[in-house]
Every structure is written in C-alpha cells, then in structure tokens.
Amino acid sequence: MSRKKILLTIILAFAVAVAVPLSLRLLPHESDTHVIDFTAKKYGYEPGRIVVKKGDTVILRPTSLDVTHGFLLDGYDLEAIIKQQGLAYLKYTWTDDEGKLHSDWDKVREIEFLADKRGKFTFRCNQTCGNLHPFMTGELVVQTNTPYHLAVSLSLWLTISLLLWFSSGSVSHRPRSRRINLLEAVPLLKRAVKARSFQFLVILPNLVFFYLFVLSALWGSPVGNRNIAIIFVWILWWALLKTVLLPLGGRVWCLICPLPAPGEWVARKTISAVRYLEKPLRGMHHRFLGLNKDWPTNLGNIWLQNALFLVLISFGIILLTRPVATAIVFLVILALTLGLSIVYRGRVFCLYLCPVGGFLGTYSMASCTELRAVDPEVCKEHKEKCCLVGGEDGWGCPWGQYVGKMDRNNYCGLCTECIKSCPKDNVSIFLRPFGSDRKLKSLDEVFNVLIMLMVALVFTITMLGPWSEIKQAANVTESRQLMSFFAYLAGVMSLTVVLFPGIFLLASKTAQSLAGGKVGWREVAYRAAYIFIPVGIFVWIAFSLPQVMINYSYIFSVLSDPLGLGWDLLGTADYPFKPFYPETIPAIQGVLVLTGLFFGLTRGFSSFSDLISGRSERIRAMIVPSLLALAVVNLFLKLYMG
Ligand code: SF4
Ligand code: SF4
C-alpha cells in the first residue's frame, strides 16, 4: 500500500474509532431506580462497585459495620458521614443573602442521587478510619461509559495504525542524534557542576529532610496521613520521581539521594575534596577507607535489585501507611550503605542492591537527559581515562562507568565527578528526545522492566481498586490474616515473576520466528521489552496521579504539624480534605496510558532496527509484542476507567 493510502486508512480508521463508542450512547434504555443496602467497613464498601445507567436514580441505605466512615463521591458533589445502625449525615450547602456559602449536615437513612454523568466515579472515605483509610474506595460506573469505550477504541486504532505506519517506511528507525549540550547552552550550570561542592550542596537539603522524616516516622503520629514522612516520601517524592525526575532527568535522583552519601563521605574521608593518589591502587588513583575491595563479578547485575524490590513491594501497603516501617527501611539502607562503603569501592549499593536503583536504571533509558562524552574520539586518544580512574580534579567514576564508551543511561548516577575530572572538558549533559537509549542488554534488565510493569498493576489493584479483601490480605500487620497474606504474596509473585515474564518470553519467541528466525530470541526479547519502558513510565505516572490530586491537602497539614503532635506552625494543620478535580482523574489516566502505548510502540520499533534490517521482517517481529502491549494497556484502562 502506498504511503498516501496508508495515511487515508489511518484517518478513516480514526473516524470509526471515535464514532463507534459515541454511537453506543444512542442505544435506547429505560431509567431505573436502584435501592442498595450499602455497608462501609474497614477498608471498603459493599457493594464496592455500583453499575447503573445514565438517568437512573440511586438510593443508598448506608450503615457502618465498625467505625465512622465517610462517603465522598467524585464528580457528584455528594458527601456523607456513615455511622453504625443505618445512621448517616448528608452534607448540604446553601448561600445566604450576602452570597456566602454555608454547609450543614442532615441526619438521613438514605442517600439519593440521580446518575446524570457518564463514566467512572470513585467514592472514598473522608473520615480518617485507620491505617488504610486513604485507600478505602469504591466505584460508581454510569453506563454507557463513553470515556472508557473511547479509550479502548483508540488503543486499538493506535496499535493498528502504528503497525500500518511502520510498514509505510515513514518512521526513522535510527537513534536520533538531535541533542542539546546543556552545559554549553547554560554556562552558569557548567560552573555550578564543576564546583567541588556541587553534589554536597544538592544533597544537603535532602539529608536534612531525611533525618527529619526518620525522626517523625519514629516518634511522630503513627497515622500515615498525619505523618510528614509518609506524605512527603510516598506521596510527594514518589509522584515527583515518576512524573518529573525520571522522565526528564533519568537518574538525577541518584545525584541528590541522601541515603548513600554518608557512606561515600566516610569512605572518601572527605565531603567534597578529591584525595588523589599519584600511584594508582588497583586501577584507581584513590585509596578509600576500609578494605578497598571490588564487588564480586558474578553479582555484577541487577538480579539482586529485582529480588529486593519484590521483597519491598510485598509489604508495599504497610510501607505506605506505617511511618515506623518507612523509618526501619531508611535506617537499614543507611546502615547497609555505610557497611558496604568500607568493604567495597564505589557505589555498590546503588549499582547492585538499591531496590529503587534497578528501575531508575532501566527507566532512565527513556529519559530526556543523558551524560555523555562530547566527542568520543577525544576519549579514545586520551590514555589516562581520568573519568574512570580518577584525576586531580575529580574522583574516578563511583559507578564504574567509562564515559568514552557509555551509550546508555542505566548505570550512570549523574554524580558529575567525570565532568570535573576530565582534563579535556569532554563530558557534558545533553537534552535529547524521550526514549533515546533503546538497547536492553541482559535478561536481568528485561525482568526488571516486566516486574515494574506488573507491580504497577498490582499496586493499582490493591491500592486504587474497590476490593477490600485484597487490601485486607496485603495489610497483614493489622488484619493478622496470615493465610490471606500468603495467598496475596503467591498471587503477586506468580504474576510478576512467572506468568507475565512467561507470556512475554513466549511472545518474544513467536516474534523471533515471525521475523524469519535468523536472530536469537534473547536479542528479540531485549528489543521487545523496550516497548514496556515507556508504557511502564506512563502507567506509573497514571498510578501516582490520584495520590497527589486526592491527597495533596495532607501536604499542607503535615507541613504545619510535621510530627503529628498537634502543632499548627503555618496555620494549615486543619487544611480541609478536598480532592483536586477528582472526576477528571480517569480521563487523564486514559490519556497517559495511551501516550505510553504510543511511545512504547514507536520506540520499540526503532529498537528493532539494529537487529533486523528488513522492514517487513521488523514489522512481523513487532506484531506479537505490540498485541501484548495492547492487552496490558487495556488491563490498565479497565482498572482506571472501566
Ligand atoms: S541507586 Fe538508590 S541509593 Fe543509590 S543514589 Fe540511586 S536511589 Fe539512592
Ligand atoms: S559516568 Fe560520570 S556522572 Fe555518571 S556516575 Fe560516573 S562519574 Fe558520575
């Protein structure tokens, strides 16, 4: 098919993809009234999911089976307090003669409303009721759910259109060389990163916060949403990391991370100066405090990081809601980094153990920033390789990277030492298009990508879904249901390390044979897995979005009362809980997930270019991984919008 015909087909298909979901709205239906016995119990509602049609009347008969709960329905301006024995208070508002808004509560036995908006709307508890209170939610689905149908239809259209577009040969499959030398463009930034004190100064504020958080987590309020450690680490930091730092700056968090810094300073016996050794000691011009050992070669991969990440997420909901658990994790990491730094040279914790570091590495491949040699030819000529072994102006790379050959972001912690140590001024930071490093190089990296994607799925189901049994099973320290917890763990592990990787490897083998079987399945798997990096980044952003849009008010509260001790330093301790346009969340999540699919497929296709030269073989290799990505994306669309 000619390029013009392909373009026309894509445009026509788009019209169909939009028209079909819209036409479903025209199907006739009779309005109904639904009378529902509605119970609230830690940490969910029964029924957790209410499905009605637009125009139906819903009458809830609420009661709480344990403590007082709230009921706040997104998009419907409906708020109630649910007490025991069928008693509830419904909020109502009125405006007085001077235009001032007032509100009060009506004692009621029923909550009635007209389902007059289509889509999915979350109802949530807004009366702090226990550890998992922020995750106590349910769903109202008003059919026909046009936003969801539209998203599903567009995901299909996008996948088919992109495969067609690839076949037109219009996609540039060479890695883009367009990049901007940031240090050249912003001389002030160059002066800053060249300063010896740069890293110390950017870590310092984080270090202060870190110790404040540990103190607050140990001695402050045990209620998660009243404790600054939980709010700042698991809501603000996590969302910032996923939505801004990682996609834009790659591993820039590692530059400012306060956890390994004390260990590094101890090992170097200095905070910012360089201690240069004229005669190298086992390849480096530095002697560190302690044993100066090198990390065992057979552990020089990210399998341990994958395993530790899985251990951590097994207790994810506990970590996110119990300040003391967060403090324990911080202190264990701090002790580990200190211990390791006096045994091994360099950032071995960051490279091989940090549970966060694993996905920071793989996801940073897609980021819009890279640190590279300005001219690799200059590196070839320069025998001393100061960036790697150290120079008088900078420490040898603590991450063991040689900039002259660095072609991916994975294992560069952006510490900026090489920018200082390079006597040729040949290292810089560049801005580049999203998704520029396209080569996974080993199965541990592939597994990391797959695990991250499935963990996003598990977290979405556990934390954002309406299934209280799953929340209770994960919440073992409170529910004490050991058997349910083990069943939950078994489910999580089977999905993340057996089922999805199994399906993925099968898809890669099928892709390999569809592509003609001339290339190895591992090589195909390395490229196909790349598709799930942009998809993963965007589904994590979609997951983090409600955490911030719903819970941002807690940020103001804890800033005024950081230890949860009843202070009101800024006068915002009682900042009202008011989600920020929560009814828009499913639509934004839909757009994010579809954006991830677009970047995943386009960058994935380019990733195949250095492996399979024939265009039609390359497209055949893409078909099955693309369908798998489409299926995964639709799982997320169902959870977020359906
Ligand atoms: S790898 Fe982990 S501990 Fe090391 S700097 Fe990055 S986030 Fe911090
Ligand atoms: S390559 Fe340069 S910036 Fe990256 S970790 Fe090594 S020394 Fe630091």
XYZ file of C-alpha atoms and ligand atoms in Angstrom:
658
model
C 0.000 0.000 0.000
C 1.283 3.468 -0.849
C 2.051 5.951 1.934
C -0.879 8.126 0.884
C -3.321 5.213 1.048
C -1.978 4.201 4.457
C -2.458 7.725 5.755
C -6.003 7.814 4.407
C -6.788 4.441 6.010
C -5.433 5.691 9.339
C -7.594 8.833 9.180
C -10.710 6.856 8.251
C -9.986 4.337 10.996
C -9.717 7.201 13.483
C -13.157 8.443 12.478
C -14.553 4.933 13.034
C -12.663 4.578 16.341
C -14.341 7.735 17.630
C -17.762 7.189 16.057
C -18.372 3.664 17.382
C -18.095 4.492 21.123
C -20.101 7.677 20.621
C -22.865 5.816 18.797
C -23.253 3.436 21.773
C -24.713 6.403 23.649
C -27.684 6.346 21.310
C -28.821 2.856 22.369
C -32.249 3.260 23.990
C -32.732 2.381 27.663
C -35.351 2.946 30.345
C -34.439 4.782 33.511
C -34.486 2.682 36.631
C -34.285 3.127 40.390
C -31.693 1.158 42.332
C -32.204 0.744 46.072
C -28.966 -0.552 47.523
C -28.110 -1.712 51.060
C -24.716 -0.099 51.346
C -22.250 -1.055 54.080
C -18.943 0.539 54.977
C -16.276 -1.424 56.805
C -12.514 -1.023 57.164
C -11.308 -0.607 54.302
C -14.019 -0.879 51.705
C -17.675 -0.674 50.814
C -20.198 -3.372 49.954
C -21.022 -3.273 47.110
C -17.640 -1.846 46.165
C -18.755 -1.306 42.607
C -22.131 0.087 41.630
C -23.082 -0.093 37.965
C -26.084 1.917 36.730
C -27.207 3.633 33.536
C -27.295 7.340 32.885
C -30.621 8.718 34.108
C -31.084 6.048 36.800
C -31.881 7.018 40.371
C -29.642 5.548 43.051
C -30.850 5.215 46.643
C -28.205 4.037 49.083
C -29.174 2.745 52.530
C -25.852 3.186 54.298
C -24.579 1.732 57.513
C -21.171 1.183 59.008
C -20.181 -2.187 60.381
C -17.355 -0.843 62.526
C -16.201 2.763 62.983
C -17.469 6.013 61.454
C -16.661 6.253 57.760
C -17.042 8.915 55.093
C -18.592 8.846 51.640
C -17.360 11.386 49.125
C -18.427 10.777 45.538
C -16.184 12.317 42.872
C -17.972 14.445 40.292
C -21.339 14.394 42.077
C -20.764 16.846 44.914
C -22.112 14.263 47.351
C -20.657 13.918 50.806
C -21.900 11.935 53.792
C -20.790 10.536 57.120
C -21.767 6.911 57.648
C -22.379 5.732 61.202
C -23.440 2.398 62.650
C -27.036 1.106 62.721
C -28.147 2.722 59.495
C -27.487 6.281 60.551
C -25.886 8.795 58.206
C -25.360 12.516 57.859
C -25.651 14.079 54.450
C -23.910 17.360 53.743
C -25.931 20.157 52.226
C -24.956 23.672 51.308
C -26.791 26.950 50.834
C -25.938 30.548 50.038
C -27.145 33.344 52.307
C -28.450 36.755 51.189
C -24.890 38.107 51.057
C -23.772 35.314 48.748
C -21.802 33.489 51.473
C -21.721 29.717 51.212
C -22.729 27.688 54.266
C -22.900 23.968 54.872
C -24.512 21.689 57.432
C -25.398 18.061 57.915
C -28.793 16.392 57.642
C -29.485 13.232 59.581
C -30.670 10.689 56.975
C -31.335 6.975 56.488
C -30.978 7.103 52.702
C -28.727 8.896 50.252
C -30.442 9.522 46.946
C -28.997 10.924 43.742
C -29.551 10.918 40.013
C -26.769 9.295 37.962
C -26.662 12.011 35.331
C -22.991 11.889 34.284
C -21.428 9.086 32.312
C -18.162 7.436 33.222
C -16.439 6.016 36.248
C -16.512 7.900 39.545
C -14.747 6.935 42.728
C -16.355 7.212 46.129
C -13.954 7.389 49.018
C -13.833 7.565 52.786
C -13.020 11.040 54.066
C -13.229 10.319 57.801
C -9.836 9.026 58.980
C -10.761 5.479 59.924
C -7.471 3.587 60.267
C -4.190 2.720 58.613
C -5.544 2.088 55.128
C -8.027 4.953 55.222
C -6.576 6.707 52.123
C -7.199 3.538 50.110
C -10.818 2.967 51.202
C -12.608 3.475 47.910
C -15.434 2.147 45.766
C -16.612 2.802 42.216
C -19.758 4.107 40.586
C -19.921 3.266 36.889
C -22.554 5.136 34.920
C -23.174 3.484 31.560
C -22.728 3.817 28.752
C -19.198 4.538 29.885
C -18.211 6.573 26.822
C -14.780 7.763 28.070
C -13.729 4.157 28.673
C -15.127 2.871 25.382
C -13.367 5.700 23.590
C -10.036 4.889 25.248
C -10.331 1.178 24.346
C -11.267 2.025 20.794
C -8.366 4.486 20.470
C -5.902 1.951 21.878
C -6.917 -0.467 19.121
C -6.739 2.244 16.492
C -3.327 3.397 17.724
C -1.813 -0.088 17.615
C -3.147 -0.964 14.164
C -2.333 2.480 12.753
C 1.213 2.424 14.042
C 1.859 -1.027 12.578
C 0.475 0.230 9.270
C 2.552 3.398 9.512
C 5.725 1.403 10.190
C 5.020 -0.574 7.032
C 4.945 2.686 5.046
C 8.630 3.184 5.845
C 7.977 6.690 7.175
C 9.480 6.029 10.591
C 13.071 6.985 11.111
C 14.481 3.941 12.883
C 17.932 5.311 13.507
C 18.534 6.603 17.015
C 18.026 10.343 16.934
C 21.205 12.367 17.012
C 19.380 15.592 17.855
C 20.596 16.675 21.256
C 21.401 19.904 23.019
C 24.561 20.358 25.031
C 23.060 21.739 28.211
C 26.334 22.791 29.834
C 27.325 24.708 26.726
C 23.910 26.353 26.477
C 23.826 27.312 30.170
C 27.367 28.332 31.248
C 26.158 29.045 34.784
C 25.090 25.426 35.148
C 28.500 24.323 33.930
C 30.215 26.488 36.530
C 27.942 25.040 39.204
C 28.522 21.355 38.359
C 32.262 21.927 38.003
C 32.399 23.172 41.592
C 33.693 20.553 44.016
C 30.951 21.329 46.499
C 28.151 20.877 43.929
C 26.999 17.398 44.892
C 27.289 18.088 48.611
C 25.168 21.224 48.276
C 22.406 19.482 46.334
C 22.355 16.552 48.751
C 22.371 18.695 51.902
C 18.688 19.791 51.894
C 17.641 16.205 51.232
C 19.817 14.985 54.070
C 18.206 17.427 56.478
C 14.735 16.314 55.353
C 15.786 12.702 55.555
C 16.691 12.933 59.241
C 13.554 14.944 59.946
C 11.483 12.237 58.269
C 13.203 9.472 60.214
C 12.546 11.328 63.483
C 8.961 11.967 62.526
C 8.450 8.380 61.402
C 9.825 7.038 64.694
C 8.331 9.493 67.151
C 5.579 11.300 65.284
C 1.982 10.311 64.651
C 1.540 6.615 63.806
C -1.325 7.589 61.478
C 0.101 7.623 57.950
C -1.773 10.645 56.625
C -0.787 12.730 59.666
C 2.923 11.927 59.387
C 5.254 14.016 57.222
C 7.458 11.010 56.419
C 4.614 9.138 54.740
C 3.149 12.148 52.972
C 6.453 13.510 51.685
C 8.111 10.219 50.815
C 5.301 8.084 49.473
C 3.023 10.726 48.023
C 5.189 13.685 47.048
C 8.576 12.094 46.379
C 7.192 9.007 44.645
C 4.950 11.077 42.378
C 7.730 13.580 41.631
C 10.162 10.770 40.884
C 7.800 9.081 38.435
C 6.294 12.113 36.783
C 9.170 14.596 36.591
C 12.599 13.429 37.761
C 12.738 10.119 35.890
C 11.206 11.040 32.519
C 13.094 14.325 32.342
C 16.275 13.753 34.319
C 16.817 9.973 34.311
C 18.856 9.052 37.358
C 19.048 12.628 38.586
C 17.564 11.413 41.876
C 20.790 9.434 42.447
C 22.695 12.730 42.295
C 20.720 14.090 45.235
C 19.817 10.890 47.099
C 20.752 11.279 50.777
C 20.973 7.555 51.562
C 24.402 6.553 50.176
C 26.034 9.958 50.740
C 27.268 9.420 54.341
C 28.868 6.092 53.343
C 30.582 7.739 50.391
C 31.929 10.576 52.569
C 33.208 8.117 55.154
C 34.952 6.003 52.511
C 36.499 9.091 50.895
C 37.361 10.615 54.281
C 36.118 13.932 52.943
C 32.856 15.578 51.987
C 33.786 17.312 48.775
C 37.564 17.435 48.218
C 39.406 14.954 45.970
C 42.063 12.774 47.539
C 44.311 11.934 44.603
C 46.876 9.140 44.691
C 49.804 9.643 42.316
C 50.443 5.897 42.009
C 47.200 4.054 41.244
C 45.912 1.412 43.640
C 44.379 -1.469 41.675
C 43.475 0.771 38.788
C 42.249 3.824 40.697
C 44.012 6.955 41.790
C 42.328 6.880 45.185
C 42.618 4.937 48.385
C 39.338 4.598 50.253
C 38.858 3.945 53.922
C 38.476 0.242 54.640
C 39.132 -2.819 52.542
C 39.007 -1.280 49.025
C 37.546 -4.497 47.591
C 35.757 -4.864 44.278
C 32.212 -6.232 44.077
C 32.100 -9.922 43.010
C 31.834 -10.126 39.224
C 29.120 -12.790 39.259
C 26.885 -10.421 41.233
C 27.527 -7.567 38.826
C 23.938 -7.425 37.539
C 20.556 -6.260 38.770
C 19.048 -9.620 39.767
C 19.544 -8.782 43.455
C 17.879 -5.419 42.925
C 14.935 -7.140 41.273
C 14.622 -9.531 44.194
C 14.921 -6.790 46.822
C 12.357 -4.675 45.008
C 9.930 -7.604 45.094
C 10.547 -8.071 48.826
C 9.866 -4.389 49.405
C 6.657 -4.276 47.382
C 5.353 -7.380 49.151
C 4.963 -5.085 52.133
C 4.105 -2.097 49.921
C 0.801 -1.154 51.531
C 2.331 -1.448 55.008
C 5.274 0.706 53.994
C 2.948 3.318 52.555
C 0.771 3.590 55.617
C 3.026 2.855 58.642
C 5.594 5.548 59.429
C 7.662 3.194 61.542
C 8.038 0.725 58.642
C 9.336 3.553 56.451
C 11.834 4.548 59.172
C 13.060 0.968 59.500
C 13.648 0.683 55.733
C 15.540 4.005 55.709
C 17.743 3.028 58.630
C 18.506 -0.426 57.224
C 19.545 1.155 53.905
C 21.675 3.729 55.689
C 23.437 1.012 57.704
C 23.932 -1.103 54.580
C 25.439 1.743 52.566
C 27.789 2.593 55.446
C 28.846 -1.035 55.900
C 29.336 -1.678 52.193
C 31.292 1.530 51.658
C 34.076 0.391 53.956
C 34.309 -3.007 52.305
C 33.850 -2.190 48.614
C 34.971 0.664 46.382
C 32.353 2.799 44.706
C 28.570 2.873 44.842
C 27.961 -0.885 45.053
C 24.728 -0.457 46.976
C 23.338 1.821 44.276
C 24.560 -0.354 41.425
C 23.571 -3.770 42.687
C 21.268 -3.575 45.698
C 19.125 -0.447 45.855
C 15.570 -1.628 45.122
C 14.727 1.734 43.597
C 18.004 1.894 41.671
C 17.061 -1.063 39.444
C 14.110 0.624 37.797
C 15.757 4.047 37.895
C 18.393 2.479 35.651
C 16.105 0.820 33.125
C 13.558 3.661 33.034
C 16.296 6.281 32.696
C 16.975 4.818 29.247
C 13.902 6.704 28.066
C 14.649 9.954 29.882
C 15.165 13.258 28.090
C 18.651 13.783 29.559
C 21.958 11.988 29.131
C 25.504 12.436 30.339
C 27.946 11.585 27.565
C 31.317 12.390 26.097
C 31.082 15.460 23.876
C 33.358 13.745 21.359
C 34.084 10.013 21.910
C 37.111 10.324 19.583
C 38.785 12.596 22.154
C 38.261 9.855 24.771
C 39.943 7.281 22.510
C 43.054 9.458 22.283
C 43.165 10.268 25.991
C 45.191 7.482 27.603
C 44.725 8.442 31.283
C 40.918 7.980 31.362
C 40.614 10.229 34.399
C 36.803 9.918 34.356
C 37.137 6.225 35.141
C 40.217 6.033 37.352
C 40.184 9.499 38.896
C 42.063 12.705 38.357
C 43.310 15.613 40.417
C 40.024 17.454 39.998
C 37.546 14.641 40.343
C 37.000 11.190 41.785
C 37.108 8.195 39.462
C 33.584 7.166 38.497
C 31.971 5.759 41.656
C 29.613 3.797 39.385
C 32.458 2.189 37.421
C 31.471 3.782 34.106
C 33.796 4.821 31.310
C 32.171 7.845 29.657
C 34.021 7.340 26.372
C 32.013 4.185 25.682
C 28.838 4.977 27.557
C 25.839 4.623 25.244
C 23.039 4.199 27.797
C 21.943 5.921 30.998
C 21.402 2.746 33.037
C 24.375 2.803 35.357
C 25.376 6.460 35.462
C 24.300 8.077 38.732
C 24.844 11.594 37.325
C 27.220 12.379 40.188
C 29.044 14.853 37.872
C 32.527 13.687 39.004
C 33.587 12.949 35.407
C 32.644 16.480 34.347
C 35.135 17.711 36.931
C 37.813 15.063 36.444
C 38.020 15.213 32.639
C 41.023 17.408 31.816
C 39.811 17.697 28.199
C 36.488 19.216 29.225
C 34.911 16.480 27.121
C 31.940 15.447 29.300
C 28.599 17.159 29.250
C 24.912 16.767 29.981
C 22.628 16.695 26.942
C 18.938 17.123 26.363
C 17.554 14.571 23.921
C 14.236 13.136 22.681
C 12.248 10.872 25.008
C 13.160 7.210 24.547
C 16.623 7.569 23.047
C 18.577 4.625 24.578
C 16.965 1.601 23.019
C 19.023 -1.405 23.943
C 18.361 -3.641 26.900
C 21.391 -5.843 27.233
C 20.563 -8.716 29.560
C 17.734 -10.779 30.996
C 18.025 -9.170 34.454
C 17.204 -5.836 32.790
C 14.329 -7.416 30.843
C 12.917 -8.879 34.056
C 13.258 -5.516 35.767
C 11.082 -3.903 33.101
C 8.458 -6.670 33.292
C 8.427 -6.699 37.095
C 7.970 -2.936 37.247
C 5.005 -3.098 34.902
C 3.302 -5.862 36.861
C 3.976 -4.136 40.175
C 2.177 -1.071 38.797
C -0.734 -3.402 38.030
C -0.644 -4.989 41.492
C -0.461 -1.589 43.228
C -3.326 -0.262 41.106
C -5.490 -3.245 42.041
C -4.504 -3.248 45.717
C -4.462 0.452 46.465
C -6.784 2.088 43.978
C -9.251 -0.731 43.367
C -12.556 -1.318 45.212
C -11.616 -4.783 46.509
C -11.411 -4.602 50.291
C -10.465 -8.318 50.634
C -7.253 -7.693 48.668
C -6.420 -4.665 50.818
C -7.035 -6.690 53.977
C -4.860 -9.531 52.694
C -1.990 -7.132 51.952
C -2.480 -5.318 55.263
C -1.241 -8.269 57.292
C 0.143 -6.379 60.294
C -3.353 -5.102 61.077
C -5.628 -7.818 59.705
C -3.442 -10.667 61.110
C -4.807 -12.893 58.343
C -1.597 -14.768 57.614
C -3.120 -17.232 55.161
C -4.707 -14.427 53.110
C -1.383 -12.585 53.134
C 0.474 -15.634 51.832
C -2.189 -16.140 49.158
C -1.766 -12.461 48.198
C 2.016 -12.866 48.055
C 1.693 -16.035 45.984
C -0.562 -14.164 43.558
C 1.794 -11.196 43.305
C 4.882 -13.357 42.788
C 3.232 -15.651 40.244
C 2.090 -12.664 38.222
C 5.345 -10.712 38.369
C 7.968 -13.429 38.043
C 6.193 -16.337 36.361
C 3.020 -15.521 34.459
C 3.810 -12.228 32.756
C 7.506 -12.981 32.083
C 6.352 -16.372 30.733
C 3.844 -14.736 28.383
C 6.458 -12.169 27.368
C 9.110 -14.786 26.593
C 6.554 -16.735 24.556
C 5.690 -13.547 22.675
C 9.397 -12.924 22.021
C 9.899 -16.437 20.658
C 6.847 -16.049 18.402
C 8.178 -12.671 17.263
C 11.531 -14.278 16.534
C 10.002 -16.956 14.329
C 7.681 -14.456 12.604
C 10.765 -12.374 11.822
C 12.280 -15.315 9.971
C 14.136 -16.975 12.853
C 17.548 -15.634 11.821
C 18.118 -13.726 15.055
C 18.307 -15.089 18.601
C 15.172 -14.937 20.800
C 17.114 -13.158 23.551
C 18.025 -10.339 21.212
C 14.370 -10.115 20.191
C 13.337 -10.126 23.862
C 15.774 -7.269 24.656
C 14.112 -5.125 21.964
C 10.534 -6.178 22.663
C 10.984 -5.418 26.379
C 11.903 -1.866 25.488
C 8.258 -1.313 24.459
C 7.319 -1.729 28.115
C 9.652 1.008 29.363
C 7.584 3.962 28.061
C 4.395 2.000 28.800
C 5.680 1.396 32.350
C 6.693 5.008 32.909
C 3.283 6.284 31.832
C 1.245 3.740 33.809
C 3.274 4.619 36.904
C 2.515 8.288 36.288
C -1.166 7.350 35.922
C -0.960 5.415 39.200
C 0.723 8.314 41.033
C -1.706 10.947 39.753
C -4.611 10.253 42.147
C -2.194 10.050 45.085
C -1.398 13.720 44.550
C -4.740 15.018 43.228
C -6.629 13.373 46.082
C -4.208 13.633 48.966
C -2.411 16.946 48.345
C -4.249 18.570 51.261
C -2.310 16.354 53.682
C 0.881 18.084 52.493
C -0.328 21.404 53.937
C -1.458 19.696 57.147
C 1.807 17.880 57.838
C 3.910 20.927 56.973
C 2.145 22.735 59.781
C 2.350 19.772 62.130
C 5.337 17.692 60.918
C 5.452 15.333 63.868
C 1.684 14.971 64.218
C 1.880 16.329 67.759
C -0.961 18.819 67.479
C 1.197 21.801 66.384
C -0.017 24.387 63.901
C 3.172 26.143 62.761
C 1.777 27.542 59.495
C -1.901 27.687 60.383
C -2.660 24.898 57.880
C -2.767 21.907 60.245
C -6.516 21.527 59.649
C -6.386 22.142 55.915
C -9.642 20.616 54.626
C -9.520 17.393 52.653
C -10.670 18.473 49.215
C -9.587 16.389 46.219
C -8.495 18.425 43.199
C -10.951 17.877 40.318
C -11.057 14.135 41.089
C -13.669 13.452 38.392
C -11.037 14.248 35.735
C -8.614 11.583 37.002
C -9.856 8.595 34.914
C -9.738 10.618 31.688
C -6.206 11.902 32.407
C -5.123 8.369 33.303
C -6.565 7.145 29.998
C -4.610 9.749 28.044
C -1.424 8.868 29.948
C -1.779 5.143 29.302
C -2.407 5.730 25.588
C 0.615 8.057 25.450
C 2.716 5.267 26.966
C 1.426 2.884 24.283
C 2.347 5.365 21.540
C 5.900 5.879 22.819
C 6.309 2.184 23.604
C 5.402 1.055 20.097
C 7.278 3.761 18.194
C 10.457 3.470 20.281
C 10.175 -0.330 20.354
C 10.027 -0.433 16.563
C 13.158 1.712 16.359
C 14.832 -0.564 18.865
C 14.481 -3.460 16.407
C 16.255 -1.502 13.676
C 19.822 -2.505 14.548
C 18.811 -6.162 14.835
C 16.552 -6.776 11.853
C 17.364 -4.901 8.679
C 14.384 -5.913 6.516
C 11.374 -3.675 7.099
C 8.732 -6.377 6.643
C 10.602 -8.786 8.986
C 10.865 -5.970 11.508
C 7.143 -5.328 11.322
C 6.396 -9.032 11.686
C 8.654 -9.071 14.756
C 6.643 -6.185 16.195
C 3.166 -7.709 15.775
C 3.023 -10.021 18.794
C 4.832 -7.706 21.269
C 2.518 -4.883 20.097
C -0.545 -7.023 20.760
C 0.831 -7.873 24.194
C 1.354 -4.169 24.893
C -2.203 -3.505 23.710
C -3.540 -6.178 26.077
C -1.558 -4.768 29.015
C -2.662 -1.235 28.257
C -6.271 -2.414 28.148
C -5.899 -4.020 31.564
C -4.851 -0.627 32.926
C -7.625 1.159 31.009
C -10.145 -1.227 32.563
C -8.796 -0.561 36.042
C -8.593 3.207 35.646
C -11.668 3.901 33.532
C -13.840 0.804 33.103
S 20.755 3.916 43.478
Fe 19.340 4.093 45.165
S 20.530 4.624 46.990
Fe 21.821 4.920 45.172
S 21.595 7.030 44.720
Fe 20.107 5.989 43.446
S 18.233 5.901 44.647
Fe 19.880 6.499 46.031
S 29.725 8.497 34.410
Fe 30.275 10.428 35.378
S 28.378 11.268 36.190
Fe 27.992 9.123 35.679
S 28.320 8.084 37.618
Fe 30.279 8.036 36.508
S 31.410 9.834 37.193
Fe 29.286 10.080 37.837
